[in-house]
């Protein structure tokens, strides 16, 4: 899953939600869809947290006192 991009994971997740809304899947299929959606959500959350941390570090560097270097 790590090789998957945030964008592709989000698109897959949106596809799952759309399929759930439009097709009214059977319980067995629904369970698999929910499991996959949960995996995708965790992946997207992890990517967002990582991006947030990188942005915060970059902002900290920008806000550092230039005399400290």
PDB file of N, CA and C in Angstrom:
ATOM      1  N   UNK A   1       0.836  -1.201   0.000  1.00  0.00           N
ATOM      2  CA  UNK A   1       0.000   0.000   0.000  1.00  0.00           C
ATOM      3  C   UNK A   1       0.869   1.248   0.000  1.00  0.00           C
ATOM      4  N   UNK A   2       2.066   1.150   0.569  1.00  0.00           N
ATOM      5  CA  UNK A   2       2.926   2.326   0.693  1.00  0.00           C
ATOM      6  C   UNK A   2       3.301   2.921  -0.662  1.00  0.00           C
ATOM      7  N   UNK A   3       3.300   2.116  -1.716  1.00  0.00           N
ATOM      8  CA  UNK A   3       3.623   2.645  -3.036  1.00  0.00           C
ATOM      9  C   UNK A   3       2.442   3.397  -3.643  1.00  0.00           C
ATOM     10  N   UNK A   4       1.282   3.266  -3.053  1.00  0.00           N
ATOM     11  CA  UNK A   4       0.098   3.961  -3.545  1.00  0.00           C
ATOM     12  C   UNK A   4       0.185   5.433  -3.144  1.00  0.00           C
ATOM     13  N   UNK A   5      -0.285   6.298  -4.013  1.00  0.00           N
ATOM     14  CA  UNK A   5      -0.283   7.723  -3.696  1.00  0.00           C
ATOM     15  C   UNK A   5      -1.542   8.081  -2.904  1.00  0.00           C
ATOM     16  N   UNK A   6      -1.465   9.215  -2.243  1.00  0.00           N
ATOM     17  CA  UNK A   6      -2.625   9.715  -1.513  1.00  0.00           C
ATOM     18  C   UNK A   6      -3.799   9.892  -2.472  1.00  0.00           C
ATOM     19  N   UNK A   7      -3.514  10.473  -3.633  1.00  0.00           N
ATOM     20  CA  UNK A   7      -4.564  10.743  -4.614  1.00  0.00           C
ATOM     21  C   UNK A   7      -5.252   9.459  -5.070  1.00  0.00           C
ATOM     22  N   UNK A   8      -4.469   8.436  -5.381  1.00  0.00           N
ATOM     23  CA  UNK A   8      -5.083   7.188  -5.851  1.00  0.00           C
ATOM     24  C   UNK A   8      -5.862   6.496  -4.733  1.00  0.00           C
ATOM     25  N   UNK A   9      -5.358   6.582  -3.502  1.00  0.00           N
ATOM     26  CA  UNK A   9      -6.079   5.992  -2.370  1.00  0.00           C
ATOM     27  C   UNK A   9      -7.402   6.715  -2.147  1.00  0.00           C
ATOM     28  N   UNK A  10      -7.373   8.034  -2.240  1.00  0.00           N
ATOM     29  CA  UNK A  10      -8.593   8.813  -2.054  1.00  0.00           C
ATOM     30  C   UNK A  10      -9.604   8.523  -3.162  1.00  0.00           C
ATOM     31  N   UNK A  11      -9.122   8.400  -4.392  1.00  0.00           N
ATOM     32  CA  UNK A  11     -10.015   8.069  -5.507  1.00  0.00           C
ATOM     33  C   UNK A  11     -10.645   6.692  -5.319  1.00  0.00           C
ATOM     34  N   UNK A  12      -9.842   5.738  -4.850  1.00  0.00           N
ATOM     35  CA  UNK A  12     -10.387   4.400  -4.599  1.00  0.00           C
ATOM     36  C   UNK A  12     -11.434   4.450  -3.487  1.00  0.00           C
ATOM     37  N   UNK A  13     -11.147   5.204  -2.454  1.00  0.00           N
ATOM     38  CA  UNK A  13     -12.083   5.352  -1.343  1.00  0.00           C
ATOM     39  C   UNK A  13     -13.390   5.992  -1.812  1.00  0.00           C
ATOM     40  N   UNK A  14     -13.291   7.019  -2.625  1.00  0.00           N
ATOM     41  CA  UNK A  14     -14.491   7.655  -3.175  1.00  0.00           C
ATOM     42  C   UNK A  14     -15.287   6.673  -4.031  1.00  0.00           C
ATOM     43  N   UNK A  15     -14.588   5.823  -4.776  1.00  0.00           N
ATOM     44  CA  UNK A  15     -15.256   4.812  -5.586  1.00  0.00           C
ATOM     45  C   UNK A  15     -16.008   3.804  -4.733  1.00  0.00           C
ATOM     46  N   UNK A  16     -15.413   3.423  -3.620  1.00  0.00           N
ATOM     47  CA  UNK A  16     -16.073   2.486  -2.705  1.00  0.00           C
ATOM     48  C   UNK A  16     -17.345   3.111  -2.146  1.00  0.00           C
ATOM     49  N   UNK A  17     -17.250   4.352  -1.704  1.00  0.00           N
ATOM     50  CA  UNK A  17     -18.421   5.043  -1.148  1.00  0.00           C
ATOM     51  C   UNK A  17     -19.517   5.151  -2.204  1.00  0.00           C
ATOM     52  N   UNK A  18     -19.136   5.520  -3.403  1.00  0.00           N
ATOM     53  CA  UNK A  18     -20.112   5.645  -4.489  1.00  0.00           C
ATOM     54  C   UNK A  18     -20.792   4.301  -4.769  1.00  0.00           C
ATOM     55  N   UNK A  19     -20.001   3.241  -4.790  1.00  0.00           N
ATOM     56  CA  UNK A  19     -20.557   1.912  -5.043  1.00  0.00           C
ATOM     57  C   UNK A  19     -21.525   1.514  -3.930  1.00  0.00           C
ATOM     58  N   UNK A  20     -21.177   1.832  -2.683  1.00  0.00           N
ATOM     59  CA  UNK A  20     -22.059   1.516  -1.558  1.00  0.00           C
ATOM     60  C   UNK A  20     -23.390   2.253  -1.686  1.00  0.00           C
ATOM     61  N   UNK A  21     -23.316   3.506  -2.109  1.00  0.00           N
ATOM     62  CA  UNK A  21     -24.525   4.321  -2.218  1.00  0.00           C
ATOM     63  C   UNK A  21     -25.409   3.908  -3.389  1.00  0.00           C
ATOM     64  N   UNK A  22     -24.796   3.524  -4.493  1.00  0.00           N
ATOM     65  CA  UNK A  22     -25.563   3.278  -5.709  1.00  0.00           C
ATOM     66  C   UNK A  22     -25.993   1.830  -5.898  1.00  0.00           C
ATOM     67  N   UNK A  23     -25.189   0.889  -5.431  1.00  0.00           N
ATOM     68  CA  UNK A  23     -25.448  -0.513  -5.760  1.00  0.00           C
ATOM     69  C   UNK A  23     -26.073  -1.329  -4.640  1.00  0.00           C
ATOM     70  N   UNK A  24     -26.110  -0.797  -3.428  1.00  0.00           N
ATOM     71  CA  UNK A  24     -26.670  -1.534  -2.301  1.00  0.00           C
ATOM     72  C   UNK A  24     -26.113  -2.963  -2.255  1.00  0.00           C
ATOM     73  N   UNK A  25     -24.804  -3.099  -1.990  1.00  0.00           N
ATOM     74  CA  UNK A  25     -24.155  -4.414  -2.056  1.00  0.00           C
ATOM     75  C   UNK A  25     -24.650  -5.387  -0.986  1.00  0.00           C
ATOM     76  N   UNK A  26     -24.438  -6.672  -1.275  1.00  0.00           N
ATOM     77  CA  UNK A  26     -24.771  -7.728  -0.314  1.00  0.00           C
ATOM     78  C   UNK A  26     -23.882  -7.585   0.924  1.00  0.00           C
ATOM     79  N   UNK A  27     -24.303  -8.175   2.017  1.00  0.00           N
ATOM     80  CA  UNK A  27     -23.594  -8.058   3.286  1.00  0.00           C
ATOM     81  C   UNK A  27     -22.151  -8.542   3.173  1.00  0.00           C
ATOM     82  N   UNK A  28     -21.923  -9.667   2.515  1.00  0.00           N
ATOM     83  CA  UNK A  28     -20.563 -10.198   2.389  1.00  0.00           C
ATOM     84  C   UNK A  28     -19.665  -9.240   1.611  1.00  0.00           C
ATOM     85  N   UNK A  29     -20.180  -8.698   0.527  1.00  0.00           N
ATOM     86  CA  UNK A  29     -19.407  -7.742  -0.266  1.00  0.00           C
ATOM     87  C   UNK A  29     -19.198  -6.450   0.520  1.00  0.00           C
ATOM     88  N   UNK A  30     -20.215  -6.037   1.232  1.00  0.00           N
ATOM     89  CA  UNK A  30     -20.144  -4.817   2.024  1.00  0.00           C
ATOM     90  C   UNK A  30     -19.049  -4.913   3.087  1.00  0.00           C
ATOM     91  N   UNK A  31     -18.932  -6.064   3.720  1.00  0.00           N
ATOM     92  CA  UNK A  31     -17.902  -6.252   4.745  1.00  0.00           C
ATOM     93  C   UNK A  31     -16.508  -6.049   4.160  1.00  0.00           C
ATOM     94  N   UNK A  32     -16.266  -6.597   2.990  1.00  0.00           N
ATOM     95  CA  UNK A  32     -14.975  -6.418   2.333  1.00  0.00           C
ATOM     96  C   UNK A  32     -14.729  -4.976   1.932  1.00  0.00           C
ATOM     97  N   UNK A  33     -15.781  -4.313   1.486  1.00  0.00           N
ATOM     98  CA  UNK A  33     -15.658  -2.912   1.089  1.00  0.00           C
ATOM     99  C   UNK A  33     -15.338  -2.032   2.296  1.00  0.00           C
ATOM    100  N   UNK A  34     -15.997  -2.306   3.405  1.00  0.00           N
ATOM    101  CA  UNK A  34     -15.754  -1.532   4.625  1.00  0.00           C
ATOM    102  C   UNK A  34     -14.325  -1.760   5.117  1.00  0.00           C
ATOM    103  N   UNK A  35     -13.874  -2.995   5.053  1.00  0.00           N
ATOM    104  CA  UNK A  35     -12.503  -3.313   5.466  1.00  0.00           C
ATOM    105  C   UNK A  35     -11.487  -2.570   4.590  1.00  0.00           C
ATOM    106  N   UNK A  36     -11.693  -2.587   3.288  1.00  0.00           N
ATOM    107  CA  UNK A  36     -10.789  -1.884   2.373  1.00  0.00           C
ATOM    108  C   UNK A  36     -10.852  -0.379   2.616  1.00  0.00           C
ATOM    109  N   UNK A  37     -12.043   0.148   2.826  1.00  0.00           N
ATOM    110  CA  UNK A  37     -12.199   1.578   3.091  1.00  0.00           C
ATOM    111  C   UNK A  37     -11.458   1.979   4.364  1.00  0.00           C
ATOM    112  N   UNK A  38     -11.529   1.148   5.390  1.00  0.00           N
ATOM    113  CA  UNK A  38     -10.824   1.439   6.639  1.00  0.00           C
ATOM    114  C   UNK A  38      -9.314   1.472   6.412  1.00  0.00           C
ATOM    115  N   UNK A  39      -8.808   0.533   5.624  1.00  0.00           N
ATOM    116  CA  UNK A  39      -7.381   0.501   5.303  1.00  0.00           C
ATOM    117  C   UNK A  39      -6.975   1.764   4.548  1.00  0.00           C
ATOM    118  N   UNK A  40      -7.782   2.148   3.590  1.00  0.00           N
ATOM    119  CA  UNK A  40      -7.493   3.357   2.810  1.00  0.00           C
ATOM    120  C   UNK A  40      -7.547   4.611   3.676  1.00  0.00           C
ATOM    121  N   UNK A  41      -8.510   4.670   4.577  1.00  0.00           N
ATOM    122  CA  UNK A  41      -8.613   5.817   5.481  1.00  0.00           C
ATOM    123  C   UNK A  41      -7.375   5.940   6.363  1.00  0.00           C
ATOM    124  N   UNK A  42      -6.922   4.825   6.911  1.00  0.00           N
ATOM    125  CA  UNK A  42      -5.722   4.845   7.749  1.00  0.00           C
ATOM    126  C   UNK A  42      -4.515   5.311   6.947  1.00  0.00           C
ATOM    127  N   UNK A  43      -4.403   4.832   5.714  1.00  0.00           N
ATOM    128  CA  UNK A  43      -3.304   5.222   4.838  1.00  0.00           C
ATOM    129  C   UNK A  43      -3.349   6.729   4.566  1.00  0.00           C
ATOM    130  N   UNK A  44      -4.518   7.243   4.215  1.00  0.00           N
ATOM    131  CA  UNK A  44      -4.660   8.672   3.921  1.00  0.00           C
ATOM    132  C   UNK A  44      -4.366   9.526   5.157  1.00  0.00           C
ATOM    133  N   UNK A  45      -4.848   9.093   6.306  1.00  0.00           N
ATOM    134  CA  UNK A  45      -4.571   9.825   7.540  1.00  0.00           C
ATOM    135  C   UNK A  45      -3.076   9.864   7.827  1.00  0.00           C
ATOM    136  N   UNK A  46      -2.405   8.753   7.610  1.00  0.00           N
ATOM    137  CA  UNK A  46      -0.963   8.682   7.824  1.00  0.00           C
ATOM    138  C   UNK A  46      -0.224   9.628   6.878  1.00  0.00           C
ATOM    139  N   UNK A  47      -0.629   9.634   5.616  1.00  0.00           N
ATOM    140  CA  UNK A  47      -0.016  10.534   4.631  1.00  0.00           C
ATOM    141  C   UNK A  47      -0.228  11.993   5.031  1.00  0.00           C
ATOM    142  N   UNK A  48      -1.426  12.323   5.471  1.00  0.00           N
ATOM    143  CA  UNK A  48      -1.719  13.694   5.877  1.00  0.00           C
ATOM    144  C   UNK A  48      -0.906  14.099   7.101  1.00  0.00           C
ATOM    145  N   UNK A  49      -0.794  13.196   8.078  1.00  0.00           N
ATOM    146  CA  UNK A  49       0.019  13.490   9.264  1.00  0.00           C
ATOM    147  C   UNK A  49       1.476  13.729   8.883  1.00  0.00           C
ATOM    148  N   UNK A  50       1.992  12.882   7.993  1.00  0.00           N
ATOM    149  CA  UNK A  50       3.372  13.033   7.543  1.00  0.00           C
ATOM    150  C   UNK A  50       3.588  14.351   6.828  1.00  0.00           C
ATOM    151  N   UNK A  51       2.649  14.724   5.991  1.00  0.00           N
ATOM    152  CA  UNK A  51       2.746  16.002   5.278  1.00  0.00           C
ATOM    153  C   UNK A  51       2.667  17.174   6.247  1.00  0.00           C
ATOM    154  N   UNK A  52       1.801  17.063   7.226  1.00  0.00           N
ATOM    155  CA  UNK A  52       1.664  18.126   8.227  1.00  0.00           C
ATOM    156  C   UNK A  52       2.969  18.301   9.000  1.00  0.00           C
ATOM    157  N   UNK A  53       3.591  17.195   9.382  1.00  0.00           N
ATOM    158  CA  UNK A  53       4.857  17.267  10.108  1.00  0.00           C
ATOM    159  C   UNK A  53       5.939  17.923   9.261  1.00  0.00           C
ATOM    160  N   UNK A  54       6.014  17.560   7.988  1.00  0.00           N
ATOM    161  CA  UNK A  54       7.004  18.161   7.086  1.00  0.00           C
ATOM    162  C   UNK A  54       6.761  19.660   6.929  1.00  0.00           C
ATOM    163  N   UNK A  55       5.497  20.041   6.787  1.00  0.00           N
ATOM    164  CA  UNK A  55       5.172  21.459   6.659  1.00  0.00           C
ATOM    165  C   UNK A  55       5.532  22.225   7.926  1.00  0.00           C
ATOM    166  N   UNK A  56       5.231  21.650   9.079  1.00  0.00           N
ATOM    167  CA  UNK A  56       5.561  22.307  10.340  1.00  0.00           C
ATOM    168  C   UNK A  56       7.063  22.489  10.495  1.00  0.00           C
ATOM    169  N   UNK A  57       7.842  21.479  10.116  1.00  0.00           N
ATOM    170  CA  UNK A  57       9.297  21.593  10.192  1.00  0.00           C
ATOM    171  C   UNK A  57       9.801  22.675   9.250  1.00  0.00           C
ATOM    172  N   UNK A  58       9.244  22.738   8.052  1.00  0.00           N
ATOM    173  CA  UNK A  58       9.647  23.761   7.087  1.00  0.00           C
ATOM    174  C   UNK A  58       9.304  25.155   7.610  1.00  0.00           C
ATOM    175  N   UNK A  59       8.135  25.297   8.212  1.00  0.00           N
ATOM    176  CA  UNK A  59       7.739  26.587   8.774  1.00  0.00           C
ATOM    177  C   UNK A  59       8.634  26.979   9.938  1.00  0.00           C
ATOM    178  N   UNK A  60       9.007  26.010  10.758  1.00  0.00           N
ATOM    179  CA  UNK A  60       9.915  26.292  11.867  1.00  0.00           C
ATOM    180  C   UNK A  60      11.248  26.816  11.347  1.00  0.00           C
ATOM    181  N   UNK A  61      11.757  26.202  10.291  1.00  0.00           N
ATOM    182  CA  UNK A  61      13.017  26.654   9.701  1.00  0.00           C
ATOM    183  C   UNK A  61      12.891  28.076   9.163  1.00  0.00           C
ATOM    184  N   UNK A  62      11.762  28.379   8.557  1.00  0.00           N
ATOM    185  CA  UNK A  62      11.545  29.728   8.032  1.00  0.00           C
ATOM    186  C   UNK A  62      11.473  30.764   9.145  1.00  0.00           C
ATOM    187  N   UNK A  63      10.954  30.357  10.283  1.00  0.00           N
ATOM    188  CA  UNK A  63      10.773  31.280  11.401  1.00  0.00           C
ATOM    189  C   UNK A  63      11.981  31.367  12.324  1.00  0.00           C
ATOM    190  N   UNK A  64      13.009  30.559  12.064  1.00  0.00           N
ATOM    191  CA  UNK A  64      14.204  30.605  12.905  1.00  0.00           C
ATOM    192  C   UNK A  64      14.899  31.945  12.751  1.00  0.00           C
ATOM    193  N   UNK A  65      15.547  32.351  13.818  1.00  0.00           N
ATOM    194  CA  UNK A  65      16.338  33.580  13.802  1.00  0.00           C
ATOM    195  C   UNK A  65      17.549  33.361  12.903  1.00  0.00           C
ATOM    196  N   UNK A  66      17.739  34.185  11.870  1.00  0.00           N
ATOM    197  CA  UNK A  66      18.856  33.978  10.942  1.00  0.00           C
ATOM    198  C   UNK A  66      20.221  34.092  11.612  1.00  0.00           C
ATOM    199  N   UNK A  67      20.292  34.730  12.758  1.00  0.00           N
ATOM    200  CA  UNK A  67      21.560  34.857  13.469  1.00  0.00           C
ATOM    201  C   UNK A  67      21.967  33.561  14.154  1.00  0.00           C
ATOM    202  N   UNK A  68      21.034  32.622  14.275  1.00  0.00           N
ATOM    203  CA  UNK A  68      21.330  31.345  14.924  1.00  0.00           C
ATOM    204  C   UNK A  68      22.156  30.441  14.037  1.00  0.00           C
ATOM    205  N   UNK A  69      22.171  30.657  12.722  1.00  0.00           N
ATOM    206  CA  UNK A  69      22.900  29.789  11.787  1.00  0.00           C
ATOM    207  C   UNK A  69      24.368  29.958  11.876  1.00  0.00           C
TER     208      UNK A  69
END
